[in-house]
CSV table of C-alpha atoms and ligand atoms in Angstrom, one decimal:
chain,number,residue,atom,x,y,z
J,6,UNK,CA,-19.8,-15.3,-59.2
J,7,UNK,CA,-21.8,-16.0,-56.1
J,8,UNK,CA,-18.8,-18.2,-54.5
J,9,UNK,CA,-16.1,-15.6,-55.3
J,10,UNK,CA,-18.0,-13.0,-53.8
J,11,UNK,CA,-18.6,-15.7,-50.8
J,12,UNK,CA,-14.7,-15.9,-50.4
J,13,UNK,CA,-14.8,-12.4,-51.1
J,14,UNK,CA,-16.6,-11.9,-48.2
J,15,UNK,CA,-15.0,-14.7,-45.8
J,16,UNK,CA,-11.8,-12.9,-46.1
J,17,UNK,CA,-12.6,-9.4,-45.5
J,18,UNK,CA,-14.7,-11.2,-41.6
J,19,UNK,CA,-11.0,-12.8,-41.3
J,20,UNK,CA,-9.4,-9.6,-41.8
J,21,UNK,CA,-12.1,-7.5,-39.7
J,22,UNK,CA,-11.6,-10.4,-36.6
J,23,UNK,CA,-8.0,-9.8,-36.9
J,24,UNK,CA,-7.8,-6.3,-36.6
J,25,UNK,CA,-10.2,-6.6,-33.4
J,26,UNK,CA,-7.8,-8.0,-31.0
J,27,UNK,CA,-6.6,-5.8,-28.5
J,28,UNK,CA,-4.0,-2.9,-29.4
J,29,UNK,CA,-0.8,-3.4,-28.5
J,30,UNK,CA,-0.1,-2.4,-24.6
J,31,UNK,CA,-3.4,-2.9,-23.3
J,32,UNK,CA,-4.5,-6.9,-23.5
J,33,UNK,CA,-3.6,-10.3,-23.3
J,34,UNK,CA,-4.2,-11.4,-26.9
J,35,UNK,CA,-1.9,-8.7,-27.8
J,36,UNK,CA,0.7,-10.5,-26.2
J,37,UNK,CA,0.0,-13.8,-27.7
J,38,UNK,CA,1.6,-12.9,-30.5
J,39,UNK,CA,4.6,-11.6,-28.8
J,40,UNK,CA,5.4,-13.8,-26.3
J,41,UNK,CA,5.2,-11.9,-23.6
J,42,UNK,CA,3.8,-12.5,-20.2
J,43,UNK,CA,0.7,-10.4,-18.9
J,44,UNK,CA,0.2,-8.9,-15.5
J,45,UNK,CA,-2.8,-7.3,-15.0
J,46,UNK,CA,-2.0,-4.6,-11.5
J,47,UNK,CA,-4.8,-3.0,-9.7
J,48,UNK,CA,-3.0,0.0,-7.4
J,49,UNK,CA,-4.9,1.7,-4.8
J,50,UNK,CA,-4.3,4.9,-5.9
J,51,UNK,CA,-1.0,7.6,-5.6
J,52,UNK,CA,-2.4,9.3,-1.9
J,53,UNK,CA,1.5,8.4,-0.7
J,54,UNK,CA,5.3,8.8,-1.3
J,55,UNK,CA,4.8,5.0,-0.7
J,56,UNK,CA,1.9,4.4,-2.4
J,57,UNK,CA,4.4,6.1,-5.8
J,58,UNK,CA,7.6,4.4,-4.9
J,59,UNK,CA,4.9,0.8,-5.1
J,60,UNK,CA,3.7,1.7,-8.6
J,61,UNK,CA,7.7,2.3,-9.6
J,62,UNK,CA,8.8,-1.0,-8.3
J,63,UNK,CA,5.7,-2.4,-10.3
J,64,UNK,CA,6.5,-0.4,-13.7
J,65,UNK,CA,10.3,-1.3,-13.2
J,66,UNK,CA,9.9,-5.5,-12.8
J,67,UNK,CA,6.9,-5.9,-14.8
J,68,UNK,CA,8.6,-3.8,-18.3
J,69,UNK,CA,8.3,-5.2,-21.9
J,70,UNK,CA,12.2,-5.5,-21.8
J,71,UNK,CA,12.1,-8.0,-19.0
J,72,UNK,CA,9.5,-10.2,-21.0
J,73,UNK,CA,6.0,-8.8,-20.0
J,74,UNK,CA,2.8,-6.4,-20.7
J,75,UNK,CA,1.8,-4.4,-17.5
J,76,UNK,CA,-1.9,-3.6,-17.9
J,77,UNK,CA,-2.1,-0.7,-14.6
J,78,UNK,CA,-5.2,0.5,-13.3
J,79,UNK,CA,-5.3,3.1,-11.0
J,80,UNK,CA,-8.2,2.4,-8.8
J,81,UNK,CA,-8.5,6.2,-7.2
J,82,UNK,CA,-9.1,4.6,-3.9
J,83,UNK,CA,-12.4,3.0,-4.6
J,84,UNK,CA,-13.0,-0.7,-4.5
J,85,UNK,CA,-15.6,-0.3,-6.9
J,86,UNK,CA,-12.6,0.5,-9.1
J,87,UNK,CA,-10.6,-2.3,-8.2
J,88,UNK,CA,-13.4,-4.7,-8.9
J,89,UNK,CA,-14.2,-3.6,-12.3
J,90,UNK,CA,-10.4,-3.6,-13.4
J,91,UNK,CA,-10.3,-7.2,-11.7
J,92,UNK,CA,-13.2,-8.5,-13.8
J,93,UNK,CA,-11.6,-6.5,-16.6
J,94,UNK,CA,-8.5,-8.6,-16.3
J,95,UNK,CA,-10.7,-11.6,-16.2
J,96,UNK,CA,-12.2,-10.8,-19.4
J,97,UNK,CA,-8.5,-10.0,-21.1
J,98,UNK,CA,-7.4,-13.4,-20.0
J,99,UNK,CA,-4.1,-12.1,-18.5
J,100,UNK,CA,-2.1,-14.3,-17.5
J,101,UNK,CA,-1.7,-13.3,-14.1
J,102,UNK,CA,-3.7,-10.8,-11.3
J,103,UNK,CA,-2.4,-8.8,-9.0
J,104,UNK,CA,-4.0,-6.3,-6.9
J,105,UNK,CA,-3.4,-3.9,-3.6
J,106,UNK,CA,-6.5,-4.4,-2.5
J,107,UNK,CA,-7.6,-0.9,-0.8
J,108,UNK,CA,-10.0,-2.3,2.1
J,109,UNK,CA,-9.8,-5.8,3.6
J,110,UNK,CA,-13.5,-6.9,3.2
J,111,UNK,CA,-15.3,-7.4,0.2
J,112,UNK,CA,-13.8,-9.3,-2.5
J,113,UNK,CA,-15.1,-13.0,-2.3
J,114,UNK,CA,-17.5,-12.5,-5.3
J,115,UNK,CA,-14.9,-10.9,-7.3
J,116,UNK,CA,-12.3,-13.5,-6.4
J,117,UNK,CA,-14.9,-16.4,-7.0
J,118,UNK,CA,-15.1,-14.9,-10.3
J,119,UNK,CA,-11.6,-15.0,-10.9
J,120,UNK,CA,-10.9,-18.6,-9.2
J,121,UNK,CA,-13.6,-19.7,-11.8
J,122,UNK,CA,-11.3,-17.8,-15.1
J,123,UNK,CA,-8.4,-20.0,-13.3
J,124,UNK,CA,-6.1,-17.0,-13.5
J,125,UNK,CA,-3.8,-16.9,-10.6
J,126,UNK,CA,-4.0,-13.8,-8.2
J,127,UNK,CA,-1.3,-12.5,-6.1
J,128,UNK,CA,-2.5,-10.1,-3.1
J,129,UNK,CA,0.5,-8.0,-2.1
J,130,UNK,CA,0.9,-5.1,0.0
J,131,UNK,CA,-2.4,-4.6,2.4
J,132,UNK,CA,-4.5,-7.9,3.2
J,133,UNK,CA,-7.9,-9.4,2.4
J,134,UNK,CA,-10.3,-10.9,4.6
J,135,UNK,CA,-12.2,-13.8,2.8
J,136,UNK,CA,-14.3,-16.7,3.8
J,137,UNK,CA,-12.1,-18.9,2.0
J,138,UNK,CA,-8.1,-18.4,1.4
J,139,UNK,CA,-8.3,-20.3,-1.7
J,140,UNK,CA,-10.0,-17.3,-3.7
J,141,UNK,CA,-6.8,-15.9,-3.3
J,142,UNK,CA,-3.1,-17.8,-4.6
J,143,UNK,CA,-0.9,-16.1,-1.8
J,144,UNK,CA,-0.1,-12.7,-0.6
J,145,UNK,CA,3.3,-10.5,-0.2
J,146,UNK,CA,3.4,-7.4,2.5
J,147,UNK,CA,4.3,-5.6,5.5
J,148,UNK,CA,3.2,-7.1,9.0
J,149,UNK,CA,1.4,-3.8,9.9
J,150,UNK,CA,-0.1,-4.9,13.2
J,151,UNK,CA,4.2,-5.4,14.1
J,152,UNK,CA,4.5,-2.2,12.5
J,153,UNK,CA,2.9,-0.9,15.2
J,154,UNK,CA,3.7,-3.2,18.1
J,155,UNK,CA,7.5,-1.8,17.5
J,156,UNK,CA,6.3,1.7,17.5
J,157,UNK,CA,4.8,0.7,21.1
J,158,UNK,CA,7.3,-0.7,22.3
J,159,UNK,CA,9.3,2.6,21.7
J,160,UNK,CA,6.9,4.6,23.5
J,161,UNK,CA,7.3,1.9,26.4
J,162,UNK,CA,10.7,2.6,26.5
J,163,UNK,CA,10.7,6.4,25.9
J,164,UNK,CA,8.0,7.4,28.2
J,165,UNK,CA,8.7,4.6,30.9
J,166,UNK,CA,8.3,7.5,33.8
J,167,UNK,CA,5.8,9.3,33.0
J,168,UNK,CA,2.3,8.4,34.9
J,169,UNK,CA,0.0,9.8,31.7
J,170,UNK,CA,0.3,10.0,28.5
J,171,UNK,CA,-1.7,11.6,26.0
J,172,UNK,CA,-1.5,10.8,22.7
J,173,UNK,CA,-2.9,12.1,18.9
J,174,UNK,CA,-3.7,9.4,16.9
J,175,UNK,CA,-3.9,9.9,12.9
J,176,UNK,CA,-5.1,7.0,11.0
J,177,UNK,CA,-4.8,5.7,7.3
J,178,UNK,CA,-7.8,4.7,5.2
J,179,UNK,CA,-10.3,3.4,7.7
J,180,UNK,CA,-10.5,-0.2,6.8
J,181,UNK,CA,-7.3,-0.6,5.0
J,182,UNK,CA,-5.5,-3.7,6.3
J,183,UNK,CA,-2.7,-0.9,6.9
J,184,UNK,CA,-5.2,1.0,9.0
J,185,UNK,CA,-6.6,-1.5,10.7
J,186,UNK,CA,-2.8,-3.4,12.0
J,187,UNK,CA,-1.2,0.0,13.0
J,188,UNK,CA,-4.6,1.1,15.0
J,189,UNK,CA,-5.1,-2.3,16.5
J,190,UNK,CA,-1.0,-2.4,17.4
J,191,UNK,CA,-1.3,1.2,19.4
J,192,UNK,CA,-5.0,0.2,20.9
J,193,UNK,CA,-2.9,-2.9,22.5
J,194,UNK,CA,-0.1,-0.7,23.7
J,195,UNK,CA,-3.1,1.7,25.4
J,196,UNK,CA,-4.4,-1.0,27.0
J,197,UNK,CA,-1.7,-2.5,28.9
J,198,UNK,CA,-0.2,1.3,29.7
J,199,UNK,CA,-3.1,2.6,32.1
J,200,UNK,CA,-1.5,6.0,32.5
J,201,UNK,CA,-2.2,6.2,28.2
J,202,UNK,CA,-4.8,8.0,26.5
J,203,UNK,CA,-5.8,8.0,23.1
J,204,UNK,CA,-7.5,11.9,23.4
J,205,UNK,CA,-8.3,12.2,19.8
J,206,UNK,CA,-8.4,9.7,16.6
J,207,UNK,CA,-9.2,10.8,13.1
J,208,UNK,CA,-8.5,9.3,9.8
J,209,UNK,CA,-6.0,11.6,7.5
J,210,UNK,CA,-6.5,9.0,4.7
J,211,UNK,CA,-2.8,8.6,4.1
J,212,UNK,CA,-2.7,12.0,2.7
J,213,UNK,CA,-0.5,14.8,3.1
J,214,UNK,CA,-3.2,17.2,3.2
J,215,UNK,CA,-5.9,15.5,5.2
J,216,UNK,CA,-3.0,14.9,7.9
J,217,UNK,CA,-2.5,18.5,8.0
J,218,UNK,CA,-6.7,19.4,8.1
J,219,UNK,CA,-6.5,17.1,11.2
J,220,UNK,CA,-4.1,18.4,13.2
J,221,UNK,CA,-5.5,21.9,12.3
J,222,UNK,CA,-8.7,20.5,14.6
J,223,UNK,CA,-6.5,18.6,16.7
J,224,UNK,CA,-4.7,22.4,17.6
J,225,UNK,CA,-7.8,23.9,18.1
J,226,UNK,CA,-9.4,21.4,20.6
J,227,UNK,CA,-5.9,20.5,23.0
J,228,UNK,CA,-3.7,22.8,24.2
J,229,UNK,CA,-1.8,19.7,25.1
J,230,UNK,CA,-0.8,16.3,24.3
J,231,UNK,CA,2.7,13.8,24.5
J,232,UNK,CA,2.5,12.0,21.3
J,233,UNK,CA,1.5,12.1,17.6
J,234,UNK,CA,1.3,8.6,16.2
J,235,UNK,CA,0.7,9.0,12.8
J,236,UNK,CA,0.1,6.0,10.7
J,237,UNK,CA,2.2,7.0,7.9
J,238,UNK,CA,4.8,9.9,6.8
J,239,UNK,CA,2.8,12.0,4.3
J,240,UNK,CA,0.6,12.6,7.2
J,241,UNK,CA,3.2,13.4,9.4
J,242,UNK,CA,4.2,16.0,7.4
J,243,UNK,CA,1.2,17.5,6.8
J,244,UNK,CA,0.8,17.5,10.6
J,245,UNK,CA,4.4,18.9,11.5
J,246,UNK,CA,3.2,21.7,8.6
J,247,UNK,CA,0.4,22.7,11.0
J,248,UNK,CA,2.2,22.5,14.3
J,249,UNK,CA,4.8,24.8,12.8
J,250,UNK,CA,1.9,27.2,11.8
J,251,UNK,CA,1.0,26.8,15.6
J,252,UNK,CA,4.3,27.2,16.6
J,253,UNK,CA,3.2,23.7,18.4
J,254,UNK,CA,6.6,22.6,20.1
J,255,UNK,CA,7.3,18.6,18.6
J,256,UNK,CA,10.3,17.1,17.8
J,257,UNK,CA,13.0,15.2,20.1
J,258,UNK,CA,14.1,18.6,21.3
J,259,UNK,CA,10.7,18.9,23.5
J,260,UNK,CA,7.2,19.3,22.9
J,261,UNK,CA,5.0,16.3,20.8
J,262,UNK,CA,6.9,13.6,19.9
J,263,UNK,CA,6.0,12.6,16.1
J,264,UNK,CA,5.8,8.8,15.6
J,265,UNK,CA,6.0,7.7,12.0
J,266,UNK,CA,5.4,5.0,9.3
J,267,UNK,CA,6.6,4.3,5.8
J,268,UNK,CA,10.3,5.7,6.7
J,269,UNK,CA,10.2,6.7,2.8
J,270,UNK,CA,13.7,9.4,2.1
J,271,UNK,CA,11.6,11.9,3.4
J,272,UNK,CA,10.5,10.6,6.2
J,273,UNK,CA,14.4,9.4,7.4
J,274,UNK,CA,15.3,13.3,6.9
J,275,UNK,CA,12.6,14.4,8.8
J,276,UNK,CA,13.7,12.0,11.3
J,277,UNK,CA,17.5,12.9,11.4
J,278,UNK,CA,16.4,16.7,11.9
J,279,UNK,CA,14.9,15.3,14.8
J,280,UNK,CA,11.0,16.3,13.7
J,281,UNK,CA,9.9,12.8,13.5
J,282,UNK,CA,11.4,10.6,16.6
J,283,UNK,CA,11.0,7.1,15.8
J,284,UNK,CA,9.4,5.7,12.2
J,285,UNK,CA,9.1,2.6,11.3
J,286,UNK,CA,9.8,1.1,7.8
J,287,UNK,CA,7.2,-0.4,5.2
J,288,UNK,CA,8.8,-1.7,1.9
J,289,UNK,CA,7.1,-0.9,-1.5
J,290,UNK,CA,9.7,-2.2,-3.3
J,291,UNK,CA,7.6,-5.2,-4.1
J,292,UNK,CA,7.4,-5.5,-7.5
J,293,UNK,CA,10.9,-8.1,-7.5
J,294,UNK,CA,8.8,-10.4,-4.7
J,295,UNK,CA,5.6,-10.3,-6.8
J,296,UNK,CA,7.7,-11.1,-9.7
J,297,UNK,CA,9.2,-14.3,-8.0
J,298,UNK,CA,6.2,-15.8,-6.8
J,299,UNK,CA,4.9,-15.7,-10.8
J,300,UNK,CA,8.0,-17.4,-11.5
J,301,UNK,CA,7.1,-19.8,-8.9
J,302,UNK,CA,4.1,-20.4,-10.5
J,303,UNK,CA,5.1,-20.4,-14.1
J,304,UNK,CA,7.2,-22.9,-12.9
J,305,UNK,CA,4.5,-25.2,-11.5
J,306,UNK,CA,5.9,-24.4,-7.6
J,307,UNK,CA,3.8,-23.3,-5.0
J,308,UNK,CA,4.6,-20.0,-3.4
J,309,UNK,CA,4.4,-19.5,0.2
J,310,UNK,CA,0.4,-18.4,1.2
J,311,UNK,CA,1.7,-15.5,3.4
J,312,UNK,CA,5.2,-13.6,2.7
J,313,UNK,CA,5.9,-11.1,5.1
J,314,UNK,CA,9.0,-8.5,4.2
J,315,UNK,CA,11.2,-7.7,6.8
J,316,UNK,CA,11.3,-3.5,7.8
J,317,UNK,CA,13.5,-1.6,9.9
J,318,UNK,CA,12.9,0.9,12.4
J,319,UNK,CA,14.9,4.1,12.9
J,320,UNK,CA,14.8,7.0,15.1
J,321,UNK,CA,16.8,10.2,15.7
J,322,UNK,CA,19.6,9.2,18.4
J,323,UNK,CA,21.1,6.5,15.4
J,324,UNK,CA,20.2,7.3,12.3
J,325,UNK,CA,23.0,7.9,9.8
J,326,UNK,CA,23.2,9.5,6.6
J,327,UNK,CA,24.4,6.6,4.7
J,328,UNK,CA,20.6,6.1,5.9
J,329,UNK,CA,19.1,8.1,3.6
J,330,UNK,CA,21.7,7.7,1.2
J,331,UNK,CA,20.6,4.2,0.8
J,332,UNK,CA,16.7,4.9,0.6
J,333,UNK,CA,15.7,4.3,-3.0
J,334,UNK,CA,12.2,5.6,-2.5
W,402,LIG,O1,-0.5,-0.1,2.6
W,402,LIG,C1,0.7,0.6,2.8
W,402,LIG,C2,0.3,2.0,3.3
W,402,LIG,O2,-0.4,2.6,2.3
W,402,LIG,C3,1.5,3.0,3.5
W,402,LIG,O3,1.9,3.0,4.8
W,402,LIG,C4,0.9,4.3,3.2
W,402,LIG,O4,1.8,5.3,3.0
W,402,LIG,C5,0.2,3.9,1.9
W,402,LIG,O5,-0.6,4.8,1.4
């Protein structure tokens, strides 16, 4: 009696340990049974038409009817967020880590952890600063400081006879890889242009609104200035929404000229109605290159350490509408 109740027992812990693994769409040992392959994502957040068009390109490769489980976490824009979904991955055993990594310092004891699991992490869109590049498999992403450099060279072009030059500065996330390229890119350009002046810099956090609470101030404090380089277009828009309010003059028609990044549909609009003059493409369509570089790796390849995507610029004289046709974000 004793031993049937024993097997009794035995089979209903069996059972119980069996029903424990992870429901289906949110964990590895779900997919152990299924076959398929799983990516844990950490996103920054949704503050951008970007930032949206990223998490589409990520949904779209990484779907159950191309072979794999997409555990996303929206980290809100915290870090805090993106370490605890990071070490959440770690403890699901995915198969493979990838992250947008919101600031560029503070993820060696994270990434330690994860070198240690042995699951593979792909960085893609902004960088990480580390004390050691092996915490990290590789990276995939815009060349932001370039981003910028173009954007300068431009204004070196554009305002070649002109003595001074003052110029509105509104930055992304302070200490966003993003941020830090496109800031360090115009700071360059300042310094080799004496006549330029950065009269005001504030961060709009990639956000529509923030962009448009900034130049709000901005109108209020200077009844003049040349430029508004504006590190992305949400901002921009928010900004144009407030010099409208104004009645600010900007555009190529006279008035501020609006320099923009991203170049998302919106943006290339704006910039063939001659709002924006010059913006400068970033890709999020990087869920295909993310999805090649785990191929490499399933594969037993190494993937390059750095992959840089190549953008476009645009500006009002010679952009086409086959232009925005062809934007798919
Ligand atoms: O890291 C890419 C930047 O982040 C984009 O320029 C911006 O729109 C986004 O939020």
């Amino acid at each position: 009696m004793i031993k049937k109740l024993f097997c009794v027992l035995i089979f209903f812990l069996f059972i119980l340990a069996a029903c424990k693994r992870e429901p289906s769409g949110s964990g590895a040992s779900a997919a152990e049974n299924d076959g398929l392959i799983v990516v844990g994502f950490s996103q920054v957040g949704s503050e951008s038409d970007w930032r949206i068009a990223n998490t589409k390109s990520m949904r779209e490769t990484f779907s159950e009817e191309k072979g794999y489980r997409l555990i996303f976490r929206d980290a809100q824009q915290k870090q805090e967020n993106q370490i605890a979904a990071i070490r959440e991955f770690i403890a699901l055993n995915v198969d493979y880590i990838v992250f947008a990594p919101v600031t560029e310092e503070g993820w060696d004891e994270v990434l330690n952890e994860a070198l240690s699991s042995g699951v593979p992490v792909v960085v893609m869109d902004r960088m990480i600063s580390t004390s050691d590049d092996q915490l990290y498999t590789c990276w995939v992403g815009s060349n932001f400081r370039k981003e910028s450099e173009t954007a300068v060279e431009w204004m070196e072009k554009k305002f070649k006879d002109k003595n001074e030059l003052k110029i509105v500065h509104i930055q992304g996330n302070l200490g966003s890889s993003a941020q830090i390229g496109r800031t360090e890119g115009l700071l360059a350009g300042v310094h080799k242009n004496p006549g330029w002046e950065v009269v005001y810099a504030a961060s709009g956090d990639f956000t529509q609104v923030r962009g448009k609470e900034v130049m709000e101030y901005v109108l209020k404090q200077y009844d003049y200035f040349d430029v508004l380089f504006c590190e992305n277009d949400n901002m921009a828009f928010g900004a144009i929404e407030a010099m409208t309010v104004a009645k600010r003059e900007y555009g190529v028609n006279g008035g501020v000229s609006v320099i923009s990044f991203d170049a998302t549909r919106a943006g290339l609009i704006a910039t063939l109605d001659g709002a924006i003059c010059f913006n400068v493409e970033c890709n999020p369509l990087l869920g295909p290159r993310v999805e090649t570089i785990i191929n490499q790796l399933k594969n037993g390849e190494t993937p390059a350490k750095l992959a840089y995507v190549e953008e476009a610029v645009f500006e009002t004289a010679t952009i086409t509408r086959g232009d925005i046709d062809a934007r798919e974000y």
